[in-house]
mmCIF file of C-alpha atoms in Angstrom:
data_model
loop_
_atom_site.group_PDB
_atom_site.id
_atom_site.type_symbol
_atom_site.label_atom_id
_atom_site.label_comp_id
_atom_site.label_asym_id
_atom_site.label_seq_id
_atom_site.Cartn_x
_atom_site.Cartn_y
_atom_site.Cartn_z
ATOM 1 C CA UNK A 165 51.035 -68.040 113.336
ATOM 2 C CA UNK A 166 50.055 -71.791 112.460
ATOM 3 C CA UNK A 167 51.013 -74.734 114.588
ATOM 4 C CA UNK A 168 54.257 -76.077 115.263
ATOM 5 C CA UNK A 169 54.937 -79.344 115.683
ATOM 6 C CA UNK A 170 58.017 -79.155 118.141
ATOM 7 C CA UNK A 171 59.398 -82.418 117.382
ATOM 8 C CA UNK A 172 59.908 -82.368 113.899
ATOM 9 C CA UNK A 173 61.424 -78.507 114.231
ATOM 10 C CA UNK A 174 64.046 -80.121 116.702
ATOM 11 C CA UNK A 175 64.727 -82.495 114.738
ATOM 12 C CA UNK A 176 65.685 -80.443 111.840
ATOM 13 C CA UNK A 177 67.847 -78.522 113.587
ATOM 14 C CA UNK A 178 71.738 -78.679 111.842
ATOM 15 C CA UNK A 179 73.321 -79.246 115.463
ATOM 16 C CA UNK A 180 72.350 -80.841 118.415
ATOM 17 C CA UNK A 181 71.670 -77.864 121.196
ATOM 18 C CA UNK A 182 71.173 -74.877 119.119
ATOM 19 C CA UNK A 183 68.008 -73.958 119.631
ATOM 20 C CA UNK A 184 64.738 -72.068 117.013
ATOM 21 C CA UNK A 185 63.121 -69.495 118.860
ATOM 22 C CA UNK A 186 59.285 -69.800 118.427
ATOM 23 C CA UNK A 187 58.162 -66.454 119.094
ATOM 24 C CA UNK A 188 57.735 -64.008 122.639
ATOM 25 C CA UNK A 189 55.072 -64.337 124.941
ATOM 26 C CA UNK A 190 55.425 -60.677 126.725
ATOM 27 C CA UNK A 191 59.503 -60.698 127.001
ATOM 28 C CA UNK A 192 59.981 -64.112 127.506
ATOM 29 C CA UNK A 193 61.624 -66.114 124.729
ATOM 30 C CA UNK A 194 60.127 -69.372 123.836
ATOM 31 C CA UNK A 195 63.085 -71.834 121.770
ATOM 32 C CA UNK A 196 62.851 -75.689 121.062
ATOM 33 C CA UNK A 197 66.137 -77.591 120.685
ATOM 34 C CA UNK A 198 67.380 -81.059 120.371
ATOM 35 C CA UNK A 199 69.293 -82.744 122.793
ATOM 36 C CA UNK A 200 72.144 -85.337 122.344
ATOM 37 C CA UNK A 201 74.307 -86.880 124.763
ATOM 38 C CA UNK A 202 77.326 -84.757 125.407
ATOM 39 C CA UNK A 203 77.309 -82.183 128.114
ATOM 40 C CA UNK A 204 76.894 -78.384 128.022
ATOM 41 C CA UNK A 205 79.126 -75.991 130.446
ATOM 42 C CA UNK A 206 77.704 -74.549 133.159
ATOM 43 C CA UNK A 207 75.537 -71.263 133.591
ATOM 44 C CA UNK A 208 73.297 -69.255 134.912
ATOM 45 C CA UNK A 209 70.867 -66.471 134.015
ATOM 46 C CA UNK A 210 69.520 -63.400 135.926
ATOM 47 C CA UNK A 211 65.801 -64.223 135.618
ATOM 48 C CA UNK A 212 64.610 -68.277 135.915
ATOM 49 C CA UNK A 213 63.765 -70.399 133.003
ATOM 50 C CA UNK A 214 61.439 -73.263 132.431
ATOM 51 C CA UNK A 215 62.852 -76.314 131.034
ATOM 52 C CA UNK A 216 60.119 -78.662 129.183
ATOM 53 C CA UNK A 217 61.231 -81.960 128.376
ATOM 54 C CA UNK A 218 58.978 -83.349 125.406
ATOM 55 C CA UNK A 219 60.415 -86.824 124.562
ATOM 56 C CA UNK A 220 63.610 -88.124 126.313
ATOM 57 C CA UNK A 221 64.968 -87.143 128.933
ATOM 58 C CA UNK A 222 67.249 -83.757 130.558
ATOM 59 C CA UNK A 223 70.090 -84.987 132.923
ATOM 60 C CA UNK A 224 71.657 -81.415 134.899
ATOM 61 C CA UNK A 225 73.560 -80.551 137.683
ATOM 62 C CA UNK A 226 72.270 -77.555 139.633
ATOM 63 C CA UNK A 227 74.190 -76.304 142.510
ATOM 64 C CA UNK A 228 76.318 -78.972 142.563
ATOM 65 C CA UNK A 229 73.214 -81.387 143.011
ATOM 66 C CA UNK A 230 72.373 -84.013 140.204
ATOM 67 C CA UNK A 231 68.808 -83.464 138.272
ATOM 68 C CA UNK A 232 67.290 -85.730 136.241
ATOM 69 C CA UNK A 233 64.271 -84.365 134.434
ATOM 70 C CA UNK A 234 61.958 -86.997 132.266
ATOM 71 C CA UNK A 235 59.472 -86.543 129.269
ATOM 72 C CA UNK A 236 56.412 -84.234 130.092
ATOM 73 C CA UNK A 237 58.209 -82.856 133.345
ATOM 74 C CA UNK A 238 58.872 -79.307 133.748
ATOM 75 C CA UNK A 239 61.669 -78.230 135.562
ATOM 76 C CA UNK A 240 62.181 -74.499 136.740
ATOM 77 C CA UNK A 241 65.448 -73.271 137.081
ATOM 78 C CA UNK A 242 66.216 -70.143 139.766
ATOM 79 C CA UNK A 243 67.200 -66.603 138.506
ATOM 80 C CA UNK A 244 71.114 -66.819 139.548
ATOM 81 C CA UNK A 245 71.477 -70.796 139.833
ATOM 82 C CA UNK A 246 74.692 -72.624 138.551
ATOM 83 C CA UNK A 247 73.541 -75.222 136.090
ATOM 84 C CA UNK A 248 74.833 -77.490 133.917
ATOM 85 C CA UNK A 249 74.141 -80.338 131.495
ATOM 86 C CA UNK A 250 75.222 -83.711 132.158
ATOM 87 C CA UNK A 251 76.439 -86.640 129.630
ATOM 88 C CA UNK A 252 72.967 -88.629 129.088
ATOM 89 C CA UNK A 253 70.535 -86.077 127.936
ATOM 90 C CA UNK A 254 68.822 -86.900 124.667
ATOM 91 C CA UNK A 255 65.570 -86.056 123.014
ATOM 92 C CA UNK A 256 63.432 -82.523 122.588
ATOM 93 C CA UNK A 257 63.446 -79.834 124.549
ATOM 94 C CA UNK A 258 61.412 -76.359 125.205
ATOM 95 C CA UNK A 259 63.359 -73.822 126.836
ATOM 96 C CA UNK A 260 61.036 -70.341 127.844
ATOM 97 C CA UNK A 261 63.773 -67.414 129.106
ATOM 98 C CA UNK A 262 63.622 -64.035 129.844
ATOM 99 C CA UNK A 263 64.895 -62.626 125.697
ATOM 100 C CA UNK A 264 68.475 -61.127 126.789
ATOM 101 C CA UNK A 265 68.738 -57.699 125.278
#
């Protein structure tokens, strides 16, 4: 696999939060995805997830308390947490899960 410049794959992305999955690293899935403004509904996952924040910034809400991640921060998310986006979020983002089966 070549190199992938994460910016300009977000970027060409037709909709603003569906993500390209980059490849597996053991079982976890690594995606890229742009970011835009409007919030996304809350969640959570059975194993935790690593939210990179490239360029921008990541505004969430989990359990019920407001985060606020910036560009080059990394922000882990707990298996079973409640998490949502908030309105305010913009930019690229690199999301590494656990690949749901």
């Amino acid at each position: 696999m070549s190199a992938v410049n994460l910016t300009e794959t977000a970027a060409v992305l037709p909709e603003a939060w569906s993500s390209r999955r980059l490849g597996l690293v053991g079982t976890a899935c690594v995606k890229v995805l742009r970011m835009d403004e409007l919030p996304v509904e809350e969640e959570s996952h059975g194993a935790a997830e690593a939210l990179l924040v490239l360029d921008g910034r990541l505004e969430l809400e989990v359990e019920g308390m407001p985060v606020s991640v910036q560009a080059d921060e990394l922000f882990m998310v707990a298996a079973g947490a409640e998490h949502a986006v908030r309105p305010g979020s913009r930019g690229t983002l690199v999301v590494v899960e656990q690949q749901e089966e």
